[in-house]
């Protein structure tokens, strides 16, 4: 039996924590359902504390709201974070039961620490799982979207694909490396798993990233965990472009201004990495159309150009421009959302 705690958080529709007597800890944060049910992945990670898992769920679910809105999807933002080392069938069943508790307010999918196969196990306990049908693994679509945005950003500053540092060689990072290698980019890679770096050297002629090659990098592509731009490094980062798949790359939004002052074009993470959620959303309540998904993900490059033009014309950061576009769509809906739930703000 779960011990269920409902937490009131200003600006969030619902935040629910699930525990049991065997060390299970799961947090589901639903930031917004103005546009539809909250959609977001299930992340399993060995967080340092329950509080850290809760904070991550809050940050990620808010990002999902903006991601879905900017992508033109009729979904809100949610996230499930689980404090654990790795998935097991028993753990996935518990997660499925937690998801089912919200009765469709939150729709889950794979994320860091989970796979489509894991989510199939969770689906034995709930019907509110996406990416189990024709859409399949969303990671190649995420990589495709990041690639489109990198190309658009390079065009904007008048450069061709040259040298890219990919931090994190998971499913998205690996597929991004494959795409960049195909267009002749020089790749630098880093990952906590040495065997993946060795493989990247063999398959993509990549080089291991070290501090002495920083000046060679044109694009920094964070594709692992977020929080990569912090007080520790924000003032010295000088990469011409930051564009990757990691969520919540900035520990504070105002760091976007510092990056811009220092000549760094920061592509809003929730724009660059939205290919995966576009793909997942395409199977909910409709027949999955792969060609339509490709068209919509490919259009992320145009959306980025629109964001950059707004930022330039209004003398604001691209992040501020993207936020403004996402919020404008959200504001079209009443305070009572499609689920009849009043927000706490």
Coordinates of C-alpha atoms in Angstrom, one line a residue:
X1 CA 0.0 0.0 0.0
X2 CA 1.2 3.5 -0.9
X3 CA 1.5 6.3 1.6
X4 CA 0.3 9.2 -0.6
X5 CA 1.0 12.8 0.1
X6 CA -0.6 15.7 -1.8
X7 CA 1.7 18.7 -1.8
X8 CA 0.4 22.2 -2.6
X9 CA 2.8 24.1 -4.8
X10 CA 1.9 27.5 -6.1
X11 CA 1.4 27.5 -9.9
X12 CA 1.1 23.7 -10.1
X13 CA -2.2 21.8 -10.7
X14 CA -1.1 18.8 -8.6
X15 CA 2.0 17.4 -6.9
X16 CA 1.7 13.9 -5.5
X17 CA 4.4 11.9 -3.6
X18 CA 4.1 8.1 -3.3
X19 CA 6.0 6.1 -0.7
X20 CA 5.8 2.6 0.7
X21 CA 7.5 0.6 3.5
X22 CA 10.1 -0.8 1.1
X23 CA 11.9 2.4 0.2
X24 CA 9.8 3.3 -2.9
X25 CA 9.7 7.1 -3.6
X26 CA 8.0 8.5 -6.6
X27 CA 6.9 12.1 -7.3
X28 CA 4.4 13.1 -10.0
X29 CA 4.2 16.8 -10.7
X30 CA 1.5 18.2 -12.9
X31 CA 2.3 21.8 -13.8
X32 CA -0.4 22.6 -16.2
X33 CA -3.4 21.0 -17.9
X34 CA -4.7 24.1 -19.7
X35 CA -4.0 22.6 -23.1
X36 CA -4.8 19.0 -22.3
X37 CA -3.6 16.2 -20.0
X38 CA -0.1 16.6 -18.6
X39 CA 2.5 14.7 -20.7
X40 CA 6.0 14.0 -19.6
X41 CA 8.4 11.1 -19.1
X42 CA 9.1 8.9 -16.1
X43 CA 12.7 9.4 -14.9
X44 CA 14.5 6.9 -12.7
X45 CA 17.6 8.3 -11.1
X46 CA 19.7 7.8 -7.9
X47 CA 18.9 11.2 -6.6
X48 CA 20.9 12.3 -3.5
X49 CA 17.6 12.8 -1.6
X50 CA 13.8 12.7 -1.9
X51 CA 13.9 16.5 -1.9
X52 CA 16.2 16.5 -5.0
X53 CA 13.8 14.2 -6.8
X54 CA 10.8 16.4 -5.9
X55 CA 12.6 19.6 -7.1
X56 CA 13.6 17.8 -10.4
X57 CA 10.0 16.8 -11.0
X58 CA 8.8 20.4 -10.4
X59 CA 11.4 21.9 -12.8
X60 CA 10.9 19.3 -15.5
X61 CA 7.1 19.4 -15.4
X62 CA 7.2 23.2 -15.9
X63 CA 9.6 22.8 -18.8
X64 CA 7.2 20.2 -20.3
X65 CA 4.4 22.8 -20.2
X66 CA 6.4 25.3 -22.2
X67 CA 7.7 22.6 -24.5
X68 CA 4.3 21.3 -25.4
X69 CA 2.9 24.8 -25.8
X70 CA 5.7 26.1 -28.1
X71 CA 5.4 22.9 -30.1
X72 CA 1.7 23.5 -30.7
X73 CA 0.6 20.4 -28.9
X74 CA -2.6 20.0 -27.0
X75 CA -0.9 18.7 -23.8
X76 CA 0.1 20.2 -20.6
X77 CA 3.3 19.5 -18.6
X78 CA 4.0 16.8 -16.1
X79 CA 6.9 14.6 -14.9
X80 CA 7.4 11.5 -12.8
X81 CA 10.7 11.2 -10.9
X82 CA 11.6 8.0 -9.0
X83 CA 14.5 7.7 -6.6
X84 CA 16.1 4.4 -7.6
X85 CA 19.2 3.0 -9.2
X86 CA 17.6 1.2 -12.1
X87 CA 14.2 -0.1 -13.2
X88 CA 12.9 -3.6 -12.2
X89 CA 9.5 -5.2 -13.1
X90 CA 8.4 -4.7 -9.5
X91 CA 9.4 -1.0 -9.5
X92 CA 7.7 -0.4 -12.9
X93 CA 4.5 -1.9 -11.6
X94 CA 4.6 0.4 -8.6
X95 CA 5.2 3.4 -10.9
X96 CA 2.2 2.2 -13.1
X97 CA 0.0 2.2 -10.0
X98 CA 1.1 5.7 -9.1
X99 CA 0.4 7.0 -12.6
X100 CA -3.0 5.3 -12.5
X101 CA -3.8 7.1 -9.2
X102 CA -4.0 10.4 -11.2
X103 CA -6.7 8.9 -13.4
X104 CA -5.5 10.4 -16.7
X105 CA -4.5 13.8 -15.5
X106 CA -0.9 12.7 -16.3
X107 CA 0.3 10.6 -19.2
X108 CA 3.8 9.2 -18.9
X109 CA 6.5 7.9 -21.3
X110 CA 10.1 6.9 -21.2
X111 CA 12.8 9.2 -20.0
X112 CA 16.3 9.1 -18.4
X113 CA 16.6 5.7 -16.7
X114 CA 13.7 4.1 -18.5
X115 CA 13.0 2.5 -21.8
X116 CA 9.9 1.7 -23.9
X117 CA 10.2 -1.8 -22.6
X118 CA 10.1 -0.6 -19.0
X119 CA 7.1 1.5 -19.8
X120 CA 5.3 -1.5 -21.2
X121 CA 5.7 -3.1 -17.8
X122 CA 4.2 0.0 -16.1
X123 CA 1.4 -0.2 -18.6
X124 CA 0.3 -3.5 -17.1
X125 CA -1.0 -1.3 -14.2
X126 CA -2.2 1.8 -16.0
X127 CA -3.6 2.8 -19.4
X128 CA -2.0 6.3 -19.2
X129 CA 1.3 5.5 -21.0
X130 CA 2.4 6.9 -24.3
X131 CA 5.0 5.8 -26.9
X132 CA 3.9 2.1 -26.7
X133 CA 2.2 2.1 -30.1
X134 CA 3.5 3.0 -33.6
X135 CA 5.5 6.0 -32.5
X136 CA 8.0 3.8 -30.7
X137 CA 11.3 5.1 -29.2
X138 CA 11.1 8.9 -29.2
X139 CA 14.9 9.4 -28.9
X140 CA 15.7 9.5 -32.6
X141 CA 13.1 12.2 -33.1
X142 CA 14.7 14.2 -30.2
X143 CA 18.1 13.9 -31.9
X144 CA 16.5 14.9 -35.3
X145 CA 15.1 18.0 -33.7
X146 CA 18.3 19.0 -32.0
X147 CA 20.1 18.5 -35.3
X148 CA 17.6 20.8 -37.1
X149 CA 18.1 23.5 -34.4
X150 CA 21.9 23.2 -34.6
X151 CA 21.8 23.7 -38.3
X152 CA 19.4 26.6 -37.9
X153 CA 21.6 28.2 -35.3
X154 CA 24.8 27.8 -37.4
X155 CA 23.0 29.4 -40.3
X156 CA 21.9 32.3 -38.1
X157 CA 25.5 33.1 -37.1
X158 CA 26.8 32.4 -40.6
X159 CA 28.8 29.2 -39.9
X160 CA 28.8 25.7 -41.3
X161 CA 28.8 22.5 -39.2
X162 CA 32.4 22.4 -37.8
X163 CA 33.3 21.2 -34.3
X164 CA 30.7 19.9 -31.8
X165 CA 31.2 18.7 -28.3
X166 CA 28.5 16.2 -27.4
X167 CA 28.2 15.7 -23.6
X168 CA 26.5 12.4 -23.0
X169 CA 26.3 9.5 -25.4
X170 CA 23.0 8.0 -24.5
X171 CA 20.4 7.2 -27.1
X172 CA 19.9 10.8 -28.1
X173 CA 23.5 11.9 -27.9
X174 CA 24.6 8.8 -29.9
X175 CA 22.0 9.5 -32.7
X176 CA 23.0 13.1 -32.8
X177 CA 26.7 12.1 -33.2
X178 CA 25.7 9.9 -36.1
X179 CA 23.9 12.7 -37.8
X180 CA 26.6 15.2 -37.2
X181 CA 29.3 12.8 -38.5
X182 CA 27.3 12.3 -41.6
X183 CA 27.5 16.0 -42.5
X184 CA 31.2 16.2 -41.8
X185 CA 31.3 17.8 -38.3
X186 CA 34.4 17.3 -36.2
X187 CA 33.2 15.6 -33.0
X188 CA 34.4 15.8 -29.4
X189 CA 32.6 13.5 -26.9
X190 CA 32.4 13.0 -23.2
X191 CA 30.5 10.4 -21.2
X192 CA 30.8 8.6 -17.9
X193 CA 31.0 5.3 -19.8
X194 CA 34.5 5.0 -21.3
X195 CA 33.4 2.2 -23.6
X196 CA 31.0 4.5 -25.4
X197 CA 33.7 7.1 -26.0
X198 CA 35.9 4.3 -27.5
X199 CA 33.0 3.3 -29.7
X200 CA 32.4 6.9 -30.8
X201 CA 36.1 7.2 -31.8
X202 CA 35.8 4.1 -33.9
X203 CA 32.5 4.8 -35.6
X204 CA 32.6 8.6 -35.9
X205 CA 36.3 9.5 -35.7
X206 CA 35.4 11.4 -32.6
X207 CA 38.0 12.8 -30.1
X208 CA 37.7 12.7 -26.4
X209 CA 36.7 16.2 -25.0
X210 CA 39.3 17.7 -22.7
X211 CA 39.6 21.3 -21.3
X212 CA 42.5 22.2 -23.7
X213 CA 40.2 21.9 -26.7
X214 CA 37.5 24.3 -25.5
X215 CA 38.6 27.0 -27.9
X216 CA 38.0 24.6 -30.8
X217 CA 34.4 24.1 -30.1
X218 CA 31.7 25.8 -32.2
X219 CA 28.6 24.0 -30.7
X220 CA 28.3 22.6 -27.2
X221 CA 25.5 20.0 -27.2
X222 CA 24.5 18.9 -23.7
X223 CA 22.8 15.5 -24.0
X224 CA 23.0 14.1 -20.5
X225 CA 21.5 15.5 -17.3
X226 CA 20.6 19.2 -17.0
X227 CA 22.0 22.0 -14.8
X228 CA 25.2 22.3 -17.0
X229 CA 25.3 26.1 -16.9
X230 CA 25.7 27.2 -13.4
X231 CA 27.3 29.9 -11.2
X232 CA 30.5 27.9 -11.5
X233 CA 30.9 28.3 -15.2
X234 CA 28.4 30.7 -16.7
X235 CA 30.9 33.6 -16.9
X236 CA 33.6 31.8 -18.7
X237 CA 31.6 29.8 -21.3
X238 CA 32.4 31.1 -24.7
X239 CA 31.0 28.5 -27.1
X240 CA 29.4 30.3 -30.0
X241 CA 26.3 28.0 -29.7
X242 CA 24.8 25.9 -26.9
X243 CA 22.2 23.5 -28.4
X244 CA 21.4 20.0 -26.9
X245 CA 18.8 17.6 -25.7
X246 CA 19.3 17.9 -21.9
X247 CA 16.4 19.5 -20.0
X248 CA 16.9 22.5 -17.7
X249 CA 20.4 23.3 -18.9
X250 CA 20.5 26.6 -17.0
X251 CA 20.3 26.4 -13.2
X252 CA 18.8 29.9 -13.4
X253 CA 16.9 31.5 -16.4
X254 CA 18.8 34.8 -16.0
X255 CA 22.0 33.0 -17.0
X256 CA 20.7 33.3 -20.6
X257 CA 21.4 37.0 -20.3
X258 CA 25.0 36.4 -19.2
X259 CA 25.5 34.0 -22.0
X260 CA 24.1 36.4 -24.6
X261 CA 26.4 39.2 -23.3
X262 CA 29.3 36.9 -23.7
X263 CA 28.5 36.1 -27.3
X264 CA 26.9 32.7 -26.7
X265 CA 23.8 31.8 -28.7
X266 CA 21.8 29.6 -26.2
X267 CA 19.0 27.7 -28.0
X268 CA 16.2 27.2 -25.5
X269 CA 16.4 23.5 -24.4
X270 CA 12.7 22.9 -24.5
X271 CA 12.6 24.0 -28.1
X272 CA 15.6 22.0 -29.3
X273 CA 14.6 18.8 -27.6
X274 CA 10.9 18.8 -28.4
X275 CA 11.1 16.3 -31.2
X276 CA 10.5 13.4 -28.9
X277 CA 7.4 14.8 -27.3
X278 CA 6.0 15.7 -30.8
X279 CA 6.5 12.1 -31.8
X280 CA 4.9 10.7 -28.6
X281 CA 1.9 13.1 -28.8
X282 CA 1.2 12.0 -32.4
X283 CA -0.2 8.6 -31.3
X284 CA -2.6 9.9 -28.6
X285 CA -6.2 9.9 -29.8
X286 CA -5.3 9.7 -33.5
X287 CA -3.7 7.5 -36.1
X288 CA 0.1 7.8 -36.0
X289 CA 1.5 9.5 -39.1
X290 CA 5.2 9.2 -39.3
X291 CA 5.5 11.7 -42.3
X292 CA 3.5 14.3 -40.4
X293 CA 5.8 13.8 -37.4
X294 CA 8.9 14.3 -39.6
X295 CA 7.4 17.5 -41.0
X296 CA 6.6 18.9 -37.6
X297 CA 10.0 18.1 -36.1
X298 CA 11.8 19.5 -39.2
X299 CA 9.9 22.7 -38.6
X300 CA 11.6 23.3 -35.3
X301 CA 14.4 24.9 -37.3
X302 CA 11.9 27.5 -38.6
X303 CA 10.5 28.0 -35.1
X304 CA 14.0 28.7 -33.8
X305 CA 14.5 31.3 -36.5
X306 CA 11.3 32.9 -35.5
X307 CA 12.4 32.9 -31.8
X308 CA 15.8 34.4 -32.8
X309 CA 14.1 37.2 -34.9
X310 CA 11.8 38.1 -32.0
X311 CA 14.7 38.1 -29.6
X312 CA 16.7 40.4 -31.9
X313 CA 13.8 42.8 -32.6
X314 CA 12.9 43.1 -28.9
X315 CA 16.5 43.1 -27.6
X316 CA 15.8 40.1 -25.4
X317 CA 17.3 36.6 -25.1
X318 CA 16.1 33.7 -27.2
X319 CA 14.9 32.0 -24.0
X320 CA 12.8 35.0 -23.1
X321 CA 11.4 35.1 -26.7
X322 CA 10.6 31.4 -26.5
X323 CA 8.9 31.8 -23.1
X324 CA 6.9 34.7 -24.5
X325 CA 5.6 32.6 -27.4
X326 CA 4.8 29.6 -25.2
X327 CA 3.0 31.8 -22.6
X328 CA 1.0 33.5 -25.4
X329 CA -0.6 30.2 -26.4
X330 CA -1.3 29.2 -22.8
X331 CA -3.0 32.6 -22.1
X332 CA -5.6 31.8 -24.8
X333 CA -7.2 29.4 -22.4
X334 CA -9.3 30.2 -19.3
X335 CA -8.1 29.7 -15.8
X336 CA -10.3 26.6 -15.6
X337 CA -8.6 24.1 -17.8
X338 CA -9.9 21.2 -19.8
X339 CA -10.0 19.0 -16.8
X340 CA -12.0 21.5 -14.8
X341 CA -9.1 21.9 -12.4
X342 CA -8.3 25.4 -11.1
X343 CA -4.6 26.2 -10.9
X344 CA -3.2 27.2 -7.5
X345 CA -2.0 30.5 -8.9

